[in-house]
Short mmCIF file of C-alpha atoms and ligand atoms in Angstrom, two decimals:
data_model
loop_
_atom_site.label_atom_id
_atom_site.label_comp_id
_atom_site.label_asym_id
_atom_site.label_seq_id
_atom_site.Cartn_x
_atom_site.Cartn_y
_atom_site.Cartn_z
CA MET G 1 -6.07 -20.30 27.19
CA HIS G 2 -5.98 -23.98 26.36
CA ILE G 3 -8.14 -23.46 23.26
CA GLN G 4 -5.99 -20.55 22.24
CA ARG G 5 -2.87 -22.71 22.47
CA ILE G 6 -4.48 -25.49 20.39
CA PHE G 7 -5.59 -22.96 17.79
CA SER G 8 -2.18 -21.36 17.63
CA ASN G 9 -0.41 -24.72 17.29
CA ALA G 10 -2.78 -25.76 14.50
CA THR G 11 -2.15 -22.48 12.69
CA PHE G 12 1.59 -22.90 13.09
CA ALA G 13 1.45 -26.45 11.72
CA MET G 14 -0.60 -25.25 8.75
CA ALA G 15 1.88 -22.44 8.09
CA ARG G 16 4.78 -24.92 8.16
CA LEU G 17 3.06 -27.18 5.65
CA MET G 18 2.28 -24.26 3.36
CA ASN G 19 5.82 -22.96 3.69
CA ILE G 20 7.52 -25.97 2.13
CA PRO G 21 6.40 -25.34 -1.50
CA PHE G 22 6.47 -21.58 -0.90
CA PHE G 23 10.14 -21.59 0.08
CA GLU G 24 11.05 -23.60 -3.00
CA TRP G 25 9.02 -21.44 -5.35
CA ALA G 26 10.39 -18.15 -4.10
CA LYS G 27 13.95 -19.44 -3.59
CA LEU G 28 13.77 -18.13 -0.05
CA ARG G 29 15.13 -21.05 1.94
CA ASN G 30 17.45 -19.77 4.71
CA LYS G 31 16.35 -16.18 4.15
CA PRO G 32 14.21 -14.15 6.60
CA TYR G 33 10.98 -15.10 4.81
CA HIS G 34 8.15 -17.28 6.03
CA LEU G 35 4.52 -17.47 4.91
CA LEU G 36 2.53 -15.51 7.51
CA VAL G 37 -0.65 -16.96 8.94
CA PRO G 38 -1.35 -14.90 12.08
CA ALA G 39 -3.62 -16.71 14.49
CA ALA G 40 -5.58 -13.57 15.47
CA THR G 41 -9.26 -13.59 14.52
CA TYR G 42 -10.63 -10.07 15.15
CA ALA G 43 -11.91 -8.97 11.73
CA PRO G 44 -14.03 -5.78 11.91
CA TRP G 45 -14.30 -5.52 8.09
CA VAL G 46 -16.62 -8.53 8.17
CA THR G 47 -19.45 -6.32 9.45
CA ASP G 48 -18.55 -3.09 7.65
CA ARG G 49 -20.99 -3.14 4.75
CA ASP G 50 -19.75 0.10 3.18
CA PHE G 51 -16.19 -1.19 3.12
CA LEU G 52 -17.11 -4.62 1.80
CA SER G 53 -19.33 -3.24 -0.93
CA THR G 54 -16.59 -0.83 -2.06
CA TYR G 55 -13.84 -3.46 -1.85
CA TYR G 56 -15.73 -6.14 -3.75
CA LYS G 57 -16.63 -3.64 -6.49
CA VAL G 58 -13.00 -2.58 -7.03
CA ARG G 59 -11.39 -5.96 -6.38
CA PRO G 60 -11.38 -7.16 -10.02
CA HIS G 61 -9.17 -4.14 -10.78
CA SER G 62 -6.91 -4.20 -7.75
CA LEU G 63 -3.70 -5.86 -6.65
CA VAL G 64 -4.05 -5.15 -2.93
CA ASN G 65 -5.32 -7.76 -0.51
CA LEU G 66 -8.40 -7.35 1.69
CA TYR G 67 -6.35 -6.50 4.80
CA GLN G 68 -4.35 -3.81 3.03
CA ALA G 69 -7.54 -2.35 1.56
CA TRP G 70 -9.07 -2.23 5.03
CA GLU G 71 -6.03 -0.43 6.36
CA LEU G 72 -6.29 2.26 3.65
CA TRP G 73 -9.99 2.66 4.44
CA LYS G 74 -9.47 3.09 8.19
CA MET G 75 -6.32 5.18 7.82
CA ALA G 76 -8.06 7.68 5.53
CA GLU G 77 -10.72 8.07 8.22
CA GLN G 78 -8.32 8.37 11.16
CA LEU G 79 -5.99 10.83 9.46
CA GLU G 80 -8.83 13.28 8.97
CA GLN G 81 -7.50 14.89 12.17
CA VAL G 82 -4.05 15.44 10.60
CA PRO G 83 -3.80 18.39 8.20
CA GLY G 84 -3.15 17.73 4.52
CA ASP G 85 -4.37 15.84 1.49
CA ILE G 86 -3.68 12.26 0.44
CA LEU G 87 -1.00 11.34 -2.11
CA GLU G 88 -1.02 8.00 -3.87
CA VAL G 89 1.74 6.95 -6.24
CA GLY G 90 0.98 3.67 -7.99
CA VAL G 91 -2.67 3.75 -8.95
CA TRP G 92 -2.82 1.24 -11.81
CA ARG G 93 -6.62 0.90 -12.40
CA GLY G 94 -7.65 3.29 -9.64
CA SER G 95 -8.97 0.90 -7.00
CA THR G 96 -6.89 1.99 -4.03
CA SER G 97 -7.55 5.67 -4.84
CA ILE G 98 -11.26 4.87 -4.89
CA ILE G 99 -11.11 3.10 -1.51
CA MET G 100 -9.55 6.19 0.11
CA GLY G 101 -11.70 8.66 -1.85
CA LYS G 102 -14.90 6.81 -0.95
CA LYS G 103 -14.08 6.90 2.77
CA LEU G 104 -13.27 10.64 2.60
CA ASP G 105 -16.54 11.23 0.78
CA MET G 106 -18.53 9.27 3.37
CA ILE G 107 -17.16 11.29 6.28
CA GLY G 108 -17.63 14.61 4.45
CA SER G 109 -13.90 15.36 4.31
CA PRO G 110 -12.73 18.28 2.15
CA LYS G 111 -9.47 16.47 1.37
CA THR G 112 -8.34 15.41 -2.11
CA VAL G 113 -6.68 12.17 -3.15
CA TYR G 114 -3.92 13.02 -5.65
CA ALA G 115 -3.62 9.81 -7.64
CA CYS G 116 -0.34 9.64 -9.58
CA ASP G 117 0.68 7.08 -12.16
CA THR G 118 2.43 6.85 -15.50
CA PHE G 119 -0.56 4.71 -16.60
CA THR G 120 2.03 3.05 -18.86
CA GLY G 121 3.64 0.79 -16.27
CA VAL G 122 6.39 0.51 -13.67
CA VAL G 123 9.47 2.75 -14.00
CA LYS G 124 12.96 3.06 -12.47
CA ALA G 125 13.07 -0.71 -11.93
CA GLY G 126 15.83 -3.27 -12.38
CA ASP G 127 18.39 -1.83 -9.97
CA GLN G 128 20.34 -4.34 -7.87
CA GLU G 129 17.80 -3.88 -5.05
CA ASP G 130 14.96 -5.16 -7.27
CA ASN G 131 14.70 -8.93 -7.58
CA TYR G 132 11.79 -9.21 -10.02
CA TYR G 133 10.53 -5.95 -11.57
CA ALA G 134 12.41 -4.76 -14.66
CA GLY G 135 10.15 -1.91 -15.81
CA GLY G 136 6.98 -1.68 -17.91
CA GLU G 137 4.86 -4.11 -15.83
CA HIS G 138 1.21 -3.15 -15.08
CA ASP G 139 0.81 -1.18 -18.31
CA ASP G 140 -2.68 -2.66 -18.82
CA THR G 141 -4.50 0.51 -17.79
CA SER G 142 -4.97 4.09 -18.99
CA LEU G 143 -5.87 7.51 -17.69
CA GLN G 144 -9.25 7.21 -19.43
CA PHE G 145 -9.98 3.86 -17.81
CA VAL G 146 -9.18 5.16 -14.32
CA ALA G 147 -11.18 8.38 -14.85
CA ALA G 148 -14.23 6.29 -15.85
CA HIS G 149 -13.67 3.89 -12.92
CA VAL G 150 -13.56 6.78 -10.42
CA LYS G 151 -16.66 8.34 -12.01
CA LYS G 152 -18.66 5.13 -11.48
CA PHE G 153 -18.33 5.74 -7.74
CA GLY G 154 -19.52 9.35 -8.10
CA LEU G 155 -16.28 10.64 -6.56
CA THR G 156 -15.12 14.19 -7.23
CA ASN G 157 -12.28 14.13 -4.69
CA VAL G 158 -9.83 11.99 -6.69
CA ARG G 159 -7.52 13.96 -9.00
CA LEU G 160 -5.41 12.06 -11.51
CA LEU G 161 -1.85 13.11 -12.39
CA GLN G 162 -0.24 11.31 -15.34
CA GLY G 163 3.53 10.87 -15.59
CA ILE G 164 6.48 9.69 -13.53
CA PHE G 165 6.18 10.98 -9.99
CA PRO G 166 7.80 13.18 -8.78
CA ASP G 167 9.88 13.90 -11.91
CA ASP G 168 7.02 14.82 -14.26
CA THR G 169 4.13 15.74 -11.97
CA GLY G 170 5.58 16.62 -8.56
CA HIS G 171 5.51 20.32 -9.42
CA GLU G 172 1.69 20.17 -9.68
CA VAL G 173 1.37 19.40 -5.96
CA ALA G 174 4.65 20.82 -4.68
CA ASP G 175 2.87 23.43 -2.52
CA LYS G 176 0.53 20.89 -0.83
CA GLN G 177 0.78 19.36 2.60
CA PHE G 178 -0.07 15.68 3.06
CA SER G 179 -1.50 13.63 5.90
CA MET G 180 -1.16 10.27 4.17
CA CYS G 181 0.86 8.81 1.33
CA HIS G 182 0.26 5.42 -0.24
CA ILE G 183 3.27 4.20 -2.22
CA ASP G 184 2.62 1.17 -4.42
CA VAL G 185 5.34 1.37 -7.07
CA ASP G 186 7.11 -2.04 -6.86
CA ALA G 187 10.68 -0.77 -7.44
CA TYR G 188 13.29 0.54 -5.01
CA ARG G 189 14.41 3.73 -6.84
CA SER G 190 10.86 4.77 -7.62
CA GLY G 191 9.77 4.31 -3.99
CA ARG G 192 12.87 6.06 -2.64
CA ASP G 193 12.29 9.11 -4.88
CA VAL G 194 8.63 9.37 -3.81
CA LEU G 195 9.45 9.05 -0.11
CA ASP G 196 12.24 11.64 -0.23
CA TRP G 197 9.99 14.06 -2.12
CA VAL G 198 6.97 13.70 0.15
CA TRP G 199 8.74 13.59 3.53
CA PRO G 200 9.18 17.38 4.02
CA ARG G 201 5.57 17.87 2.85
CA LEU G 202 4.08 15.53 5.46
CA ALA G 203 2.45 17.00 8.56
CA VAL G 204 3.56 15.64 11.93
CA GLY G 205 1.36 12.59 12.58
CA ALA G 206 1.11 11.79 8.87
CA VAL G 207 1.47 8.18 7.73
CA VAL G 208 3.24 6.64 4.74
CA LEU G 209 2.09 3.16 3.69
CA PHE G 210 4.24 1.04 1.41
CA ASN G 211 2.07 -1.60 -0.18
CA ASP G 212 4.94 -3.89 -1.22
CA TYR G 213 6.60 -4.57 2.13
CA GLY G 214 7.72 -8.13 2.71
CA PHE G 215 6.49 -9.72 -0.50
CA PRO G 216 8.89 -12.13 -2.22
CA ILE G 217 9.00 -10.21 -5.53
CA THR G 218 9.47 -6.69 -4.12
CA LYS G 219 12.55 -7.07 -1.95
CA GLY G 220 13.72 -3.56 -2.89
CA ILE G 221 10.75 -2.01 -1.13
CA THR G 222 11.39 -4.12 1.97
CA GLN G 223 14.96 -2.85 1.97
CA LEU G 224 13.78 0.75 1.51
CA VAL G 225 11.42 0.61 4.49
CA ASN G 226 14.05 -1.14 6.61
CA GLU G 227 16.49 1.68 5.79
CA GLU G 228 14.08 4.08 7.50
CA ASN G 229 14.25 2.12 10.74
CA GLY G 230 15.95 4.14 13.45
CA ARG G 231 16.05 7.41 11.48
CA GLN G 232 15.17 10.59 13.37
CA GLY G 233 11.54 11.72 13.52
CA ARG G 234 9.80 8.53 12.43
CA VAL G 235 8.47 5.22 13.66
CA VAL G 236 8.50 2.22 11.31
CA ILE G 237 5.84 -0.45 11.71
CA HIS G 238 6.00 -3.88 10.08
CA ASN G 239 2.37 -4.70 9.53
CA MET G 240 2.02 -8.34 8.62
CA ASN G 241 -0.64 -7.69 5.99
CA GLY G 242 2.17 -6.54 3.65
CA ASN G 243 2.03 -2.83 4.45
CA GLY G 244 5.23 -1.22 5.68
CA ILE G 245 4.13 1.84 7.64
CA ILE G 246 6.11 4.94 8.57
CA VAL G 247 4.62 7.48 10.99
CA LYS G 248 6.14 10.97 11.00
CA THR G 249 6.67 11.91 14.64
CA GLU G 250 8.50 15.23 14.40
CA ALA G 251 9.04 18.03 11.89
C1 SAM B 1 1.16 -2.55 -8.45
S1 SAM B 1 0.58 -1.24 -9.43
C2 SAM B 1 -0.48 -0.31 -8.36
C3 SAM B 1 -1.72 -1.09 -7.90
C4 SAM B 1 -2.82 -0.27 -7.27
N1 SAM B 1 -2.40 0.51 -6.12
C5 SAM B 1 -4.00 -1.14 -6.85
O1 SAM B 1 -5.13 -0.68 -6.78
O2 SAM B 1 -3.83 -2.32 -6.60
C6 SAM B 1 2.03 -0.24 -9.55
C7 SAM B 1 1.83 1.03 -10.36
O3 SAM B 1 2.88 1.93 -10.07
C8 SAM B 1 3.09 2.77 -11.19
N2 SAM B 1 4.36 3.47 -10.97
C9 SAM B 1 5.52 2.93 -10.54
N3 SAM B 1 6.45 3.90 -10.31
C10 SAM B 1 5.85 5.08 -10.62
C11 SAM B 1 6.28 6.44 -10.59
N4 SAM B 1 7.49 6.81 -10.14
N5 SAM B 1 5.40 7.40 -10.99
C12 SAM B 1 4.16 7.06 -11.41
N6 SAM B 1 3.70 5.80 -11.44
C13 SAM B 1 4.53 4.81 -11.06
C14 SAM B 1 2.97 1.80 -12.36
O4 SAM B 1 2.64 2.46 -13.55
C15 SAM B 1 1.84 0.87 -11.87
O5 SAM B 1 0.60 1.24 -12.39
#
């Protein structure tokens, strides 16, 4: 207990030191933001060779952190028991689709990862809820690049849909049910449209993960997830790795 207290105090002191320049940089002084350095140490990914080898291969082409990648990996496995495929909106260079597709492949799942992106950058950005994204960011990719990236992993369970989701490509999967939805779109309106579209298509027990929860440049997504707090039929979880999670608890 004593050691735990010392460790926790040291972590807190480190977080405070790191916070000073962080607050200034992000203009977040007196706002509910604080650099998170949880003092917990359980890290099962450290001994998961399959995960680490997949993550380190995709990392040069990914914007998600190790902890978020681990959560996608484990969630894809756990949600095997919930009916429905996986939807991802916000694929960029394909890495997060590969992480989920690889796990499904390893456990012999028949599910498909529907990987949706414009492949020409962020859309529907710049509303008053968005504090950084204006539209067009992350256009340094292409459908061809992602198709080749997925192929390198020998995956046949990742299907790419090009266009704004759901406006351009929603009709292609409108009759599907989903057990998991990863939304990594950076802008409020884009995320709101995806969530509203997918919600009636989620099985009970399905999970939505918002990649951009709580980061200083994606305040619109934090607001969006917070708006879901307290709504009927869902539980909202603030995971401190930057994933905002919504579990569907009733039809
Ligand atoms: C931060 S990147 C995704 C990063 C990726 N998940 C990774 O592996 O790190 C955000 C992506 O969302 C896409 N995007 C944003 N809104 C979209 C929408 N409504 N439909 C399709 N793609 C969208 C952008 O084109 C961009 O590639």
